[in-house]
């Protein structure tokens, strides 16, 4: 393709990566499912799927990066990528919204109802007598046994500071990129992903703490469920974000990105801010309130 | 007229045609090829889902259990719905979007062509997994397409496969939706302002927003099912402080917008066809856009009308009842605008127009029953009966499916370069219309008389109408074979002109028929665009 | 097509007017609220018919008159603010007319305070358990034997030969006429739904939650219903039968129940 004129759209030639990706997904999903059903082989099928997917993602992105470096993408393509990323992040927001929704529903509806609120006087009287609605709770059945809740101070507060700082460093890096200050760019980018990985590590420490000392588990009723699912999915996103930042970092070292052409950098930065905003929501509603 | 475009195509057209062999389809980044694959996939799924409906209708033809066991019957109901909704109707509209949106807005392709390919190729995986559950110990999922816990947790080995196939459908839809949005926002011909966009494009834009807003929510809901089942969470377990009804809320927060995802593109198709065959511009173009947006907005605040019997507090019931009733207003605007478009037009009745007219009539009847369902105290009687089944099949079969058929006939000449057999097309329409009413109209009576849905056998007082419905269903199913024949033989028909229909307007009619593999490699110049909007 | 669906629609009207004994329409039922529900249903239905006649009427006229073969030439108008306002405003008014009585009925339906009798209904896969709160009565109620035998796949029994096929139970719920009966519904396993059309009651039985609903039957008789929420393979086979009897007959039933039958009921667990 020899198209780099402003009123000429760039349409890529066929690509085998999507189909490879679908095969990867097939293995992954079939693998996880059979594993969950107790078939030992499932685990290996799943690993195969993951391997294929990693292969696909690296291959696909490498191709895109190559094309981008060759200057095949005009402004319009760049815009498409940006908008695509934006709406992808929006869909992620909605995914988290489902879990936040579950949290709000539990706190404001189901738990009070089990305690006899609203039109549920008899729910409490006949089925859960003596249960008083509180938050956090492991439910009237006391699923998971005695536990201690995770307070807002200590680790979570440190983690908040880490993530907020990393949001600032990535912004500084962005400004450095725009100003063409490569050294500053790499330093602050490195700082960002290092902070990200520290966050993930701390989160791990927190989980170990919760399981070993607080007896707070995924199985600790609705509190444990919402706590671990929200922080867990968030942690997963931080991990992915930090890995992407690392890749961007190496691309910076290789001299990629120019002040007016750095979609990948910006996409990852947006993603990072998204992860950050979700954390703020988490901190407020899961740890604090 | 078209020569301008043809010129543009010949010049600076340095690209080769499609690659040969299977690679053309597997690796395609061409919106037309991908559109074709979507459409073929959708038709296949329509037949598989339809075959399951035939199992349902056979068992229900007379009282007593004749052919299948109750558990398998429930699997059929569940799989029928999942396949029709996610495998037939949604991909059909994505296929139409792929083919037509770039042509309608003067873009060379979708904005993200490689991702477009992936959106499609995830679908066969998703439905391969879903269909494979039919062979698993414990059978295919049998909890209804709504997958309510705790019942769904009693699914056998199929359970995780069900969850993950839903995830895959979601991923595919989200990527497809992102692509549509970006294409529309970023790839329009330079002088096509948003409000000049064709109605089909508009309705798809709104649909795409609905998709990225609710598919992730569905993914979240089924993920919670998965963790409740395998990792001991208590989202839907009262003993742990959760609530089985919470699932229903999350599901319907997705589910209600989902039904508009299946109807808004249909509105779009019909809004293209009626003006063409009335030889008159669409009445109230802008108010159509606003009405579509209002429907989309309202669709987010009505979900609990599916749950009037779950024991919601009174205020909740009131709120959801009123909000639901409101949707009749913008939908009414649409219906009235279509009628006003026909009013004092110069109508002809080719097959696409017939299907569109059938759509307007029968969708409206389905909408009326929807309004009846919205009346909460009455819904307490209707809920989970065949009245509901009648309602949604009216809006989905002579609604969405008719619109898809209409679109297929309308654009088939543009796709193939040949006219289809008009006589057979008309026969297809009339047979479909007669049988679809024969199938689904008696279901209103059944529901009102007290027949619950999702039962494999029923009391003898319901026998007559069930027999009629089953006869209708078989007739309707067989009539669809005509469609296949028409499509297959369309390549042998008379050559189509570029404009195809006397009254058609829009950029898609300025390119040759069949539309060449690459169109609009340079943005159509103002002149062309202008003409198209006249 | 139009005419056909219209004819059927008219059929529905005709029978609706003829008080629906041929099971085409919703039953009017035997409680005050079932009658109100029925009236609401008919009111909304008639509005839809009226709107349908107008909309389809206009459409049919233009289909007949404004066709090219009749030499029609297309007009060029593309919008009309007046028309748009009119056809937004009129539906809003109609909806308001529907909304008010609907809301009133809704409020009454939810008012289960001060009952005369309270029954705790627990759903099981696939039978119902009834426990009268103030009496020492508790029993299971499941599909009656004759239906049970006939329902099997290719059982060889003609369902038409079975009385109340699939709608009969071994032990019905008995309540007195004129009493306000409150049901407290819950479930032992999955979600079920307790529905008797003549009482205009349908309420889900959700595990871990107790839902309330109520009825006051004004006429004696046997009223049949079914589980209305998919609850697994035998969802179609868990009917409900309510016997509404005169108050003294009810008292007599209570007395016999208290003595012998409870043991029987418990043995059936
Ligand atoms: C394409 C799909 C589609 C569409 C468009 C609709 C449209 C509507 N639906 Fe439907 N619905 C479904 C698909 C759809 N539905 C499905 C699949 C289910 C069942 C799911 C399941 O349980 O499995 C369902 C179930 C369902 C229920 C729950 C029933 C129950 O389970 O108890 C309700 C209740 O309110 C409802 C209401 C409505 C309303 C008010 C509309 C409105 O949008 C209709 C508006 C249209 C009109 C009213 C006609 C045109 C308007 C005029 C001519 C103007 C003037 C009119 C008046 C003022 C009356 N629907
Ligand atoms: C877009 C969605 C869609 C579509 C197109 C259809 C199409 C049809 N549906 Fe569907 N249906 C649903 C969505 C849809 N349905 C949903 C959401 C449910 C609720 C599920 C639940 O409760 O969870 C449902 C439930 C449902 C039920 C209730 C089941 C129950 O409650 O137990 C019934 C019963 O009659 C039914 C019948 C039909 C029929 C006869 C068709 C026909 O229109 C199909 C016609 C098509 C074909 C027949 C295929 C093409 C032809 C051939 C393959 C040729 C060979 C044909 C013959 C041998 C005759 N459907
Ligand atoms: Cu119990 Cu359905
Ligand atoms: Cu809905």
JSON list of C-alpha atoms in Angstrom, two decimals, chain C residues 1-2 8 12 30 35 51 54 62 69 83 103 115-116 120 125 127 134 158 160 170 174 186 227 236 243 251 264:
[
{"chain": "C", "resi": 1, "resn": "UNK", "atom": "CA", "xyz": [-52.75, -9.63, 6.20]},
{"chain": "C", "resi": 2, "resn": "UNK", "atom": "CA", "xyz": [-54.08, -6.46, 7.66]},
{"chain": "C", "resi": 8, "resn": "UNK", "atom": "CA", "xyz": [-58.82, -11.79, 14.71]},
{"chain": "C", "resi": 12, "resn": "UNK", "atom": "CA", "xyz": [-61.13, -10.88, 20.51]},
{"chain": "C", "resi": 30, "resn": "UNK", "atom": "CA", "xyz": [-63.63, -13.44, 41.48]},
{"chain": "C", "resi": 35, "resn": "UNK", "atom": "CA", "xyz": [-62.25, -7.25, 38.05]},
{"chain": "C", "resi": 51, "resn": "UNK", "atom": "CA", "xyz": [-55.40, 4.24, 17.79]},
{"chain": "C", "resi": 54, "resn": "UNK", "atom": "CA", "xyz": [-56.84, 5.71, 13.03]},
{"chain": "C", "resi": 62, "resn": "UNK", "atom": "CA", "xyz": [-52.88, 6.20, 1.26]},
{"chain": "C", "resi": 69, "resn": "UNK", "atom": "CA", "xyz": [-50.56, 2.92, -10.74]},
{"chain": "C", "resi": 83, "resn": "UNK", "atom": "CA", "xyz": [-48.43, 17.63, 12.92]},
{"chain": "C", "resi": 103, "resn": "UNK", "atom": "CA", "xyz": [-51.62, 3.45, 39.51]},
{"chain": "C", "resi": 115, "resn": "UNK", "atom": "CA", "xyz": [-55.36, -10.05, 56.67]},
{"chain": "C", "resi": 116, "resn": "UNK", "atom": "CA", "xyz": [-57.87, -12.51, 58.09]},
{"chain": "C", "resi": 120, "resn": "UNK", "atom": "CA", "xyz": [-46.86, -19.21, 54.16]},
{"chain": "C", "resi": 125, "resn": "UNK", "atom": "CA", "xyz": [-38.97, -28.19, 42.72]},
{"chain": "C", "resi": 127, "resn": "UNK", "atom": "CA", "xyz": [-44.54, -28.80, 44.37]},
{"chain": "C", "resi": 134, "resn": "UNK", "atom": "CA", "xyz": [-52.58, -19.26, 62.75]},
{"chain": "C", "resi": 158, "resn": "UNK", "atom": "CA", "xyz": [-55.19, -39.39, 26.15]},
{"chain": "C", "resi": 160, "resn": "UNK", "atom": "CA", "xyz": [-58.45, -35.30, 26.98]},
{"chain": "C", "resi": 170, "resn": "UNK", "atom": "CA", "xyz": [-53.65, -33.86, 45.39]},
{"chain": "C", "resi": 174, "resn": "UNK", "atom": "CA", "xyz": [-58.82, -24.09, 51.05]},
{"chain": "C", "resi": 186, "resn": "UNK", "atom": "CA", "xyz": [-40.76, -17.97, 49.47]},
{"chain": "C", "resi": 227, "resn": "UNK", "atom": "CA", "xyz": [-46.33, -22.02, 38.49]},
{"chain": "C", "resi": 236, "resn": "UNK", "atom": "CA", "xyz": [-45.07, -27.22, 33.68]},
{"chain": "C", "resi": 243, "resn": "UNK", "atom": "CA", "xyz": [-60.91, -23.96, 46.84]},
{"chain": "C", "resi": 251, "resn": "UNK", "atom": "CA", "xyz": [-63.97, -24.16, 59.66]},
{"chain": "C", "resi": 264, "resn": "UNK", "atom": "CA", "xyz": [-50.28, -37.81, 56.11]}
]
